[in-house]
mmCIF file of N, CA and C in Angstrom:
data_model
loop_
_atom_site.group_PDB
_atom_site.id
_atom_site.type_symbol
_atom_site.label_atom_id
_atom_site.label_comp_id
_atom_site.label_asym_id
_atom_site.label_seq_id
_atom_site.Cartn_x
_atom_site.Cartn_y
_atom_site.Cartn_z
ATOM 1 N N UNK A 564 -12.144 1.603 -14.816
ATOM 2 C CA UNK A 564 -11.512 0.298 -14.706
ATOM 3 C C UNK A 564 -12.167 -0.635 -15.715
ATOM 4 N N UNK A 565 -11.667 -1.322 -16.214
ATOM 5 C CA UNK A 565 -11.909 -2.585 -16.892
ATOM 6 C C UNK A 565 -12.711 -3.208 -16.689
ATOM 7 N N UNK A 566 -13.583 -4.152 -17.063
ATOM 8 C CA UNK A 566 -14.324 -5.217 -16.757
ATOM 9 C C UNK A 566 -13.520 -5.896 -15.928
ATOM 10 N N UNK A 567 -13.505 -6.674 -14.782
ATOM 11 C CA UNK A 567 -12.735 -7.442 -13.947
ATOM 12 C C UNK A 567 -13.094 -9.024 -14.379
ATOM 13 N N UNK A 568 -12.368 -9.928 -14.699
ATOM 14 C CA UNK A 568 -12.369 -11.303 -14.806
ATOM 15 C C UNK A 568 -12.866 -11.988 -14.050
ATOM 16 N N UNK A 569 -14.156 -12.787 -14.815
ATOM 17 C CA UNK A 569 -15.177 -13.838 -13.844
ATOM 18 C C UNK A 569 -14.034 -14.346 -12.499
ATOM 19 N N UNK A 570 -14.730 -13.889 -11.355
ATOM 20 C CA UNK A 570 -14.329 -14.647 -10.187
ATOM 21 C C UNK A 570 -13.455 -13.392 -9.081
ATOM 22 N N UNK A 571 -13.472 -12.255 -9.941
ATOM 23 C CA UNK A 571 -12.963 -11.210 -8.463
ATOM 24 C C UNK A 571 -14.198 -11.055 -7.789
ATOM 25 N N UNK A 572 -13.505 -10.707 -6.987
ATOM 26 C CA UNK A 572 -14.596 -10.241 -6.020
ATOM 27 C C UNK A 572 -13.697 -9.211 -4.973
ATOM 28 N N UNK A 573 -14.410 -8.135 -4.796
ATOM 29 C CA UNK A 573 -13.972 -7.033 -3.687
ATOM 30 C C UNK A 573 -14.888 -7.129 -2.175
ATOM 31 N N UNK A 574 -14.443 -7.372 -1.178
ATOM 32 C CA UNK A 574 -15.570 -7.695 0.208
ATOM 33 C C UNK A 574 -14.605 -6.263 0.923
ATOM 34 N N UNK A 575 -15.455 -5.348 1.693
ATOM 35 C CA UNK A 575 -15.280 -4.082 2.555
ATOM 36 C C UNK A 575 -16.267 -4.582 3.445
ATOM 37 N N UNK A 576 -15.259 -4.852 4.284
ATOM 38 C CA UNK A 576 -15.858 -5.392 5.925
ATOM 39 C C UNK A 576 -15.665 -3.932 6.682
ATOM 40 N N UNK A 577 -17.111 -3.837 7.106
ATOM 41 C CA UNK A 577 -17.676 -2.515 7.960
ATOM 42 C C UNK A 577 -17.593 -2.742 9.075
ATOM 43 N N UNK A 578 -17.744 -1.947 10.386
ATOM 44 C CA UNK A 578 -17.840 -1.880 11.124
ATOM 45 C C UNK A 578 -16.843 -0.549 12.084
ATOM 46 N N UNK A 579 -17.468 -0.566 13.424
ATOM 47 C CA UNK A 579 -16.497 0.348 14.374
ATOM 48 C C UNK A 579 -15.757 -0.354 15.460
ATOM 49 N N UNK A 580 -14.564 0.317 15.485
ATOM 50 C CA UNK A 580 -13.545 -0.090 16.353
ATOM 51 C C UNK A 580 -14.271 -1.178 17.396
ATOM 52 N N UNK A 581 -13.212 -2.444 17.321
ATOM 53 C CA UNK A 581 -13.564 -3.408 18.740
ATOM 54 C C UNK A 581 -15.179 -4.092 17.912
ATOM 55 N N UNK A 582 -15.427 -4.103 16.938
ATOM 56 C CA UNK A 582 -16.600 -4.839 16.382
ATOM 57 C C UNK A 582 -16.634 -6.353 15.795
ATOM 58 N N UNK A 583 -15.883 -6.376 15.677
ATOM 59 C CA UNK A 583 -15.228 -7.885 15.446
ATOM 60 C C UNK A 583 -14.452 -7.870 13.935
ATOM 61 N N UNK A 584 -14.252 -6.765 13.334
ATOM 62 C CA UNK A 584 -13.626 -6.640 11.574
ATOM 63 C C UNK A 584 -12.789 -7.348 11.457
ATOM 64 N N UNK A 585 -11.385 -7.493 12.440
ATOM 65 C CA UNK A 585 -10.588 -8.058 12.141
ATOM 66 C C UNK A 585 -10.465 -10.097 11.792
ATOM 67 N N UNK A 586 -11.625 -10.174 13.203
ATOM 68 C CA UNK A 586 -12.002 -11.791 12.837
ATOM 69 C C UNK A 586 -12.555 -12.127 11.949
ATOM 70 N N UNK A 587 -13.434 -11.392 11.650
ATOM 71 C CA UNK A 587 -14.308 -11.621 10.370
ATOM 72 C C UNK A 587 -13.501 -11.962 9.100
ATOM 73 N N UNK A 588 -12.969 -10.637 8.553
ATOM 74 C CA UNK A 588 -12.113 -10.847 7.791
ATOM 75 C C UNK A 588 -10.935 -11.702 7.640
ATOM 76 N N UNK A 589 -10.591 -12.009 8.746
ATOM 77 C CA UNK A 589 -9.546 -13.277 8.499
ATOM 78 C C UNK A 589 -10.040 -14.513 8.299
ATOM 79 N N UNK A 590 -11.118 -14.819 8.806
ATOM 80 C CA UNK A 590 -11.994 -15.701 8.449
ATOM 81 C C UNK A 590 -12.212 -16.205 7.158
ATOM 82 N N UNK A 591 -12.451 -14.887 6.270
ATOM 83 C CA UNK A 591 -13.182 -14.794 5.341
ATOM 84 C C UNK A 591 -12.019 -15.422 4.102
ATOM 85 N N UNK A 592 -10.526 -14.535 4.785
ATOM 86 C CA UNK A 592 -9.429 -14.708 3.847
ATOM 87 C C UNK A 592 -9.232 -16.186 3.597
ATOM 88 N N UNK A 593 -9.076 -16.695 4.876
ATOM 89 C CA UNK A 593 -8.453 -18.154 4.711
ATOM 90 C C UNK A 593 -10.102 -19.063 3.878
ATOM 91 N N UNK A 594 -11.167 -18.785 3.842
ATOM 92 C CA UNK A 594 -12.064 -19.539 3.445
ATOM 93 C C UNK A 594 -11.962 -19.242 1.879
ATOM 94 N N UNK A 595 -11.689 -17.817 1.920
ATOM 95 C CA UNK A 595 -11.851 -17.673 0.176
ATOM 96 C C UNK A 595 -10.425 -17.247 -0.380
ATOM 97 N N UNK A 596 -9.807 -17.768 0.173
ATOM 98 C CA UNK A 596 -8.275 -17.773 -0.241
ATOM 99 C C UNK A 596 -7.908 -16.378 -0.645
ATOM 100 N N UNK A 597 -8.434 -15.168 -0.518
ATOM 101 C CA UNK A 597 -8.435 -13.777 -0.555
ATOM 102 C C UNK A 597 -6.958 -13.296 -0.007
ATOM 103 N N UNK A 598 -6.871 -11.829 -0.803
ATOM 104 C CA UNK A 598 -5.776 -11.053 -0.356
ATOM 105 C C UNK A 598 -6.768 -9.830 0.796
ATOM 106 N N UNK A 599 -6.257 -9.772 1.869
ATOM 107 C CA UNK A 599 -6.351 -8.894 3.212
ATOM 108 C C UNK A 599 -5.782 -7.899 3.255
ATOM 109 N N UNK A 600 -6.196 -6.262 2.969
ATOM 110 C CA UNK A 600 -5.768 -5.400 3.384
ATOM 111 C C UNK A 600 -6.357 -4.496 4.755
ATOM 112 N N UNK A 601 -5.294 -4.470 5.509
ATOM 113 C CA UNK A 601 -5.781 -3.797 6.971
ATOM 114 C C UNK A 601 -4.315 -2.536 7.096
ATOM 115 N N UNK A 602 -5.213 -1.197 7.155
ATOM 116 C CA UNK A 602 -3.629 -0.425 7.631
ATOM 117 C C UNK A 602 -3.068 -0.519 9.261
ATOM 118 N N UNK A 603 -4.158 -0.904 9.652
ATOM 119 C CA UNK A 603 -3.685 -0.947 10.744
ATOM 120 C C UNK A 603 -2.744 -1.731 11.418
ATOM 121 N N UNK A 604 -2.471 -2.899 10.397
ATOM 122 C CA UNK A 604 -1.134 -4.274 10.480
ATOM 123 C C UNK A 604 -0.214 -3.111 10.036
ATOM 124 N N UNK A 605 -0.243 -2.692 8.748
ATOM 125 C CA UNK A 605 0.819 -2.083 8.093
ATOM 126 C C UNK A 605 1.378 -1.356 9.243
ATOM 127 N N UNK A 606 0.531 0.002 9.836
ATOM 128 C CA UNK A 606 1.197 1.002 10.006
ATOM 129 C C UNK A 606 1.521 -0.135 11.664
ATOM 130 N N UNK A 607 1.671 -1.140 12.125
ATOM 131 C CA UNK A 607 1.775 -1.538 13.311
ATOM 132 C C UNK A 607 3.284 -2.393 12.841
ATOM 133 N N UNK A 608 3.300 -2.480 11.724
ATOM 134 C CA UNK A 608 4.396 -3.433 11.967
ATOM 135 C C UNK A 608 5.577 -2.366 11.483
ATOM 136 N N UNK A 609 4.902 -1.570 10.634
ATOM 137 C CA UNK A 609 6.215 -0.184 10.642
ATOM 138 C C UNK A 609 6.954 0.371 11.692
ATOM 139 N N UNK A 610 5.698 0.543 12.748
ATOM 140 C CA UNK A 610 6.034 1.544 13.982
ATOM 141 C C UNK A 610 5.624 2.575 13.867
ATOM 142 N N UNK A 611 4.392 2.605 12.697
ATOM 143 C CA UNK A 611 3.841 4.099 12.502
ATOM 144 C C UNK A 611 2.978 3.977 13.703
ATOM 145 N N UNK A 612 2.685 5.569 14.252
ATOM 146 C CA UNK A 612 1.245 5.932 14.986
ATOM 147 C C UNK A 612 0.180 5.448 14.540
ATOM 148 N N UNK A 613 -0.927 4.765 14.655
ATOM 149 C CA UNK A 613 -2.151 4.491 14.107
ATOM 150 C C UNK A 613 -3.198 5.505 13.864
ATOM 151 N N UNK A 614 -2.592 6.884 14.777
ATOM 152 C CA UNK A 614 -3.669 7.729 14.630
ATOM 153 C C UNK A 614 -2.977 8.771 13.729
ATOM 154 N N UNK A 615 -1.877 8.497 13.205
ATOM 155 C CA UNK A 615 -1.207 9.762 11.841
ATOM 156 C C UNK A 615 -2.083 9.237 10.808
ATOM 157 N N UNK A 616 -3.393 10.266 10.522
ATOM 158 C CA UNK A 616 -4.105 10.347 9.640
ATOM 159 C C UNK A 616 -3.270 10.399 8.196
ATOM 160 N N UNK A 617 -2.446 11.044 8.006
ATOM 161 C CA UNK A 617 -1.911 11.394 6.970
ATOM 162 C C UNK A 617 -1.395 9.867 6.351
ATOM 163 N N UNK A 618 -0.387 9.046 7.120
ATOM 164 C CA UNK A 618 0.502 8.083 6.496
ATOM 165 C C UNK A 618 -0.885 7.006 6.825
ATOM 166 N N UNK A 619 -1.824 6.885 7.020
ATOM 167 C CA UNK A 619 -2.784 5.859 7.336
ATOM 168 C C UNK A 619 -3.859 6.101 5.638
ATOM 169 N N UNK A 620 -4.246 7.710 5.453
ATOM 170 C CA UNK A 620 -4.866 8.062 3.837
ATOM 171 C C UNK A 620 -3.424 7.572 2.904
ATOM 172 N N UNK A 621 -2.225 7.315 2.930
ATOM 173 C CA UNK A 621 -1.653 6.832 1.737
ATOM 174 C C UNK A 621 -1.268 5.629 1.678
ATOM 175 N N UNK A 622 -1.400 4.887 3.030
ATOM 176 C CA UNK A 622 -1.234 3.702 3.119
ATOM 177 C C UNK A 622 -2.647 2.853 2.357
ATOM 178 N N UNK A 623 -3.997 3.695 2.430
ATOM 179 C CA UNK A 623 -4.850 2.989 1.919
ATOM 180 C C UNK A 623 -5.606 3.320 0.604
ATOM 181 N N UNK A 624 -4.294 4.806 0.455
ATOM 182 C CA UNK A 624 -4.233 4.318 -1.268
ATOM 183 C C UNK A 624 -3.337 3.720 -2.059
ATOM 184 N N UNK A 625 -2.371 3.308 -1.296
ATOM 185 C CA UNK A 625 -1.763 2.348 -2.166
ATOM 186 C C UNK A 625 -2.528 0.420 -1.845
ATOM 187 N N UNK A 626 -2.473 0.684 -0.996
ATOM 188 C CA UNK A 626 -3.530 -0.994 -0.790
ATOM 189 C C UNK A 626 -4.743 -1.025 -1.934
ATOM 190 N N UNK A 627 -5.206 0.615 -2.065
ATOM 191 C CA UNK A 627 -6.774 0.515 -3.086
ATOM 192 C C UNK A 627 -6.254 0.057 -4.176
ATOM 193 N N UNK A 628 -4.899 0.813 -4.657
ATOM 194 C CA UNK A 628 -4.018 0.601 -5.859
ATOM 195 C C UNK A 628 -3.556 -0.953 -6.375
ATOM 196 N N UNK A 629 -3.215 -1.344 -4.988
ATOM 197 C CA UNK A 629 -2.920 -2.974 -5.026
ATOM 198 C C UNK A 629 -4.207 -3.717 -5.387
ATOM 199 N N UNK A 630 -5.650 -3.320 -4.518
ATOM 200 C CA UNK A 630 -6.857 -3.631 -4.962
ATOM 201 C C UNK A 630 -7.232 -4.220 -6.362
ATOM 202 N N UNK A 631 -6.910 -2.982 -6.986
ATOM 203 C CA UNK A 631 -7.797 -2.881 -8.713
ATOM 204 C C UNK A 631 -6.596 -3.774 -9.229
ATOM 205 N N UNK A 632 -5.472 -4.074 -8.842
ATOM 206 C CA UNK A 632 -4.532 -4.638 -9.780
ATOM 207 C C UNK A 632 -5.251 -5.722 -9.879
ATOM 208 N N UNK A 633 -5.239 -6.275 -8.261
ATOM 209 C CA UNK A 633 -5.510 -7.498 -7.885
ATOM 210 C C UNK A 633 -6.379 -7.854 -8.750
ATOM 211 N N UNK A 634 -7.713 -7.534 -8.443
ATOM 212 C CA UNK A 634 -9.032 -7.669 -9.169
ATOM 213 C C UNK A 634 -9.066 -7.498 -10.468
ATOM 214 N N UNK A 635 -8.332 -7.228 -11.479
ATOM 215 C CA UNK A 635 -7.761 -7.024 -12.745
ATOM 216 C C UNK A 635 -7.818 -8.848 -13.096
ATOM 217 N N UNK A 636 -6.660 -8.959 -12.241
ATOM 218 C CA UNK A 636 -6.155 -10.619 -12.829
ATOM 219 C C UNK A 636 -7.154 -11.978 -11.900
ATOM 220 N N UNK A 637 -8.523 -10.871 -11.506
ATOM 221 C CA UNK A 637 -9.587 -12.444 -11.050
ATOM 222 C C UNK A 637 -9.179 -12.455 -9.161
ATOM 223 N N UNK A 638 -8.410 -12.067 -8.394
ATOM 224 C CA UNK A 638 -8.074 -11.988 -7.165
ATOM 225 C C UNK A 638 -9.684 -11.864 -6.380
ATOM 226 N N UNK A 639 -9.639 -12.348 -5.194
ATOM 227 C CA UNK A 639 -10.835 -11.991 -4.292
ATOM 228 C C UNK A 639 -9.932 -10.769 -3.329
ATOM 229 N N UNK A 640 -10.518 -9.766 -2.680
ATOM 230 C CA UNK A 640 -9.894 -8.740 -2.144
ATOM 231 C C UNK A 640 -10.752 -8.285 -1.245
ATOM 232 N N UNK A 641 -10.291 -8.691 0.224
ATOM 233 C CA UNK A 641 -11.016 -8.045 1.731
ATOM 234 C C UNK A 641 -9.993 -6.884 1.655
ATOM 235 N N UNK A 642 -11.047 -5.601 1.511
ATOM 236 C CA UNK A 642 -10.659 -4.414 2.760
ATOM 237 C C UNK A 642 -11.080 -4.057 3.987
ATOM 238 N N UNK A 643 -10.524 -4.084 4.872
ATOM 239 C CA UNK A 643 -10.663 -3.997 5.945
ATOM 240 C C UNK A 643 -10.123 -2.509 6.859
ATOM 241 N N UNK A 644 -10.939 -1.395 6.312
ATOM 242 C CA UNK A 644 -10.650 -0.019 6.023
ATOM 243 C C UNK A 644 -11.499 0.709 7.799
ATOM 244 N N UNK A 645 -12.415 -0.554 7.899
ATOM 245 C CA UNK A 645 -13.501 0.454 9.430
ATOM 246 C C UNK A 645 -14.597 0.528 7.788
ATOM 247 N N UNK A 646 -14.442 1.820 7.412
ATOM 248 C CA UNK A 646 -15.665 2.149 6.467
ATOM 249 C C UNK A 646 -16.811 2.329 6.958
ATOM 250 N N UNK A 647 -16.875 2.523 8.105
ATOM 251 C CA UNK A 647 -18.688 2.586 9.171
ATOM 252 C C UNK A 647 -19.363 3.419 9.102
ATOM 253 N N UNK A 648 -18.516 4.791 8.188
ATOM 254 C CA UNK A 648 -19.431 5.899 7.930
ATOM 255 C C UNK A 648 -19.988 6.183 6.227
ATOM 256 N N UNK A 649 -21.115 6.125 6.111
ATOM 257 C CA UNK A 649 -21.572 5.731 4.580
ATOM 258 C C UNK A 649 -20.447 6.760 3.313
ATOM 259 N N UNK A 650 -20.174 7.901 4.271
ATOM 260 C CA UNK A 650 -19.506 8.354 2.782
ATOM 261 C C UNK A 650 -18.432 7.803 3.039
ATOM 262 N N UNK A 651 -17.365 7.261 3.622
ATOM 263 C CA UNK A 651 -16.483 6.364 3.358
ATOM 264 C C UNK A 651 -17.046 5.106 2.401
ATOM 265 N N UNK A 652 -17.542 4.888 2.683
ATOM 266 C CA UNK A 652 -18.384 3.553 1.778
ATOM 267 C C UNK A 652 -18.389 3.990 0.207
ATOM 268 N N UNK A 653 -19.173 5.039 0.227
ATOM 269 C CA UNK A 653 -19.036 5.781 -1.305
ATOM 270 C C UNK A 653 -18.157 6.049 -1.721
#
């Protein structure tokens, strides 16, 4: 990827289920005027299962995809993925 333009910023809010991720991060959005990705809105407002692993890994590669765009043109970008286990993190 590119050098990203003074002022992105990427925030991956950690935690496990029922930890508070979702407040946090909304928090965070409206303070830093950030774009919010959560699959778990997505696949909830689809009517997907939350636990179809499969459409939940492409839902959050296209959000990663939306990510780097974002952060391309200077965007701040909460993911809000869980991520609680370090190789997810990596």
């Amino acid at each position: 990827m590119n050098k990203a333009p003074t002022g992105s910023r990427l925030i991956i809010v950690c935690g496990l289920p029922g930890s508070g991720k979702t407040t946090h991060a909304e928090q965070l959005e409206r303070k830093l005027r950030a774009i919010r990705f959560c699959p778990d809105e997505w696949m909830a407002t689809l009517g997907i299962n939350l636990h179809d692993a499969r459409t939940r890994e492409r839902i959050e590669a296209l959000q990663w995809k939306l990510t780097q765009d974002l952060l391309k043109i200077g965007q701040t970008v909460i993911i809000e993925w869980g991520t609680w286990g370090r190789s997810e993190r990596d």
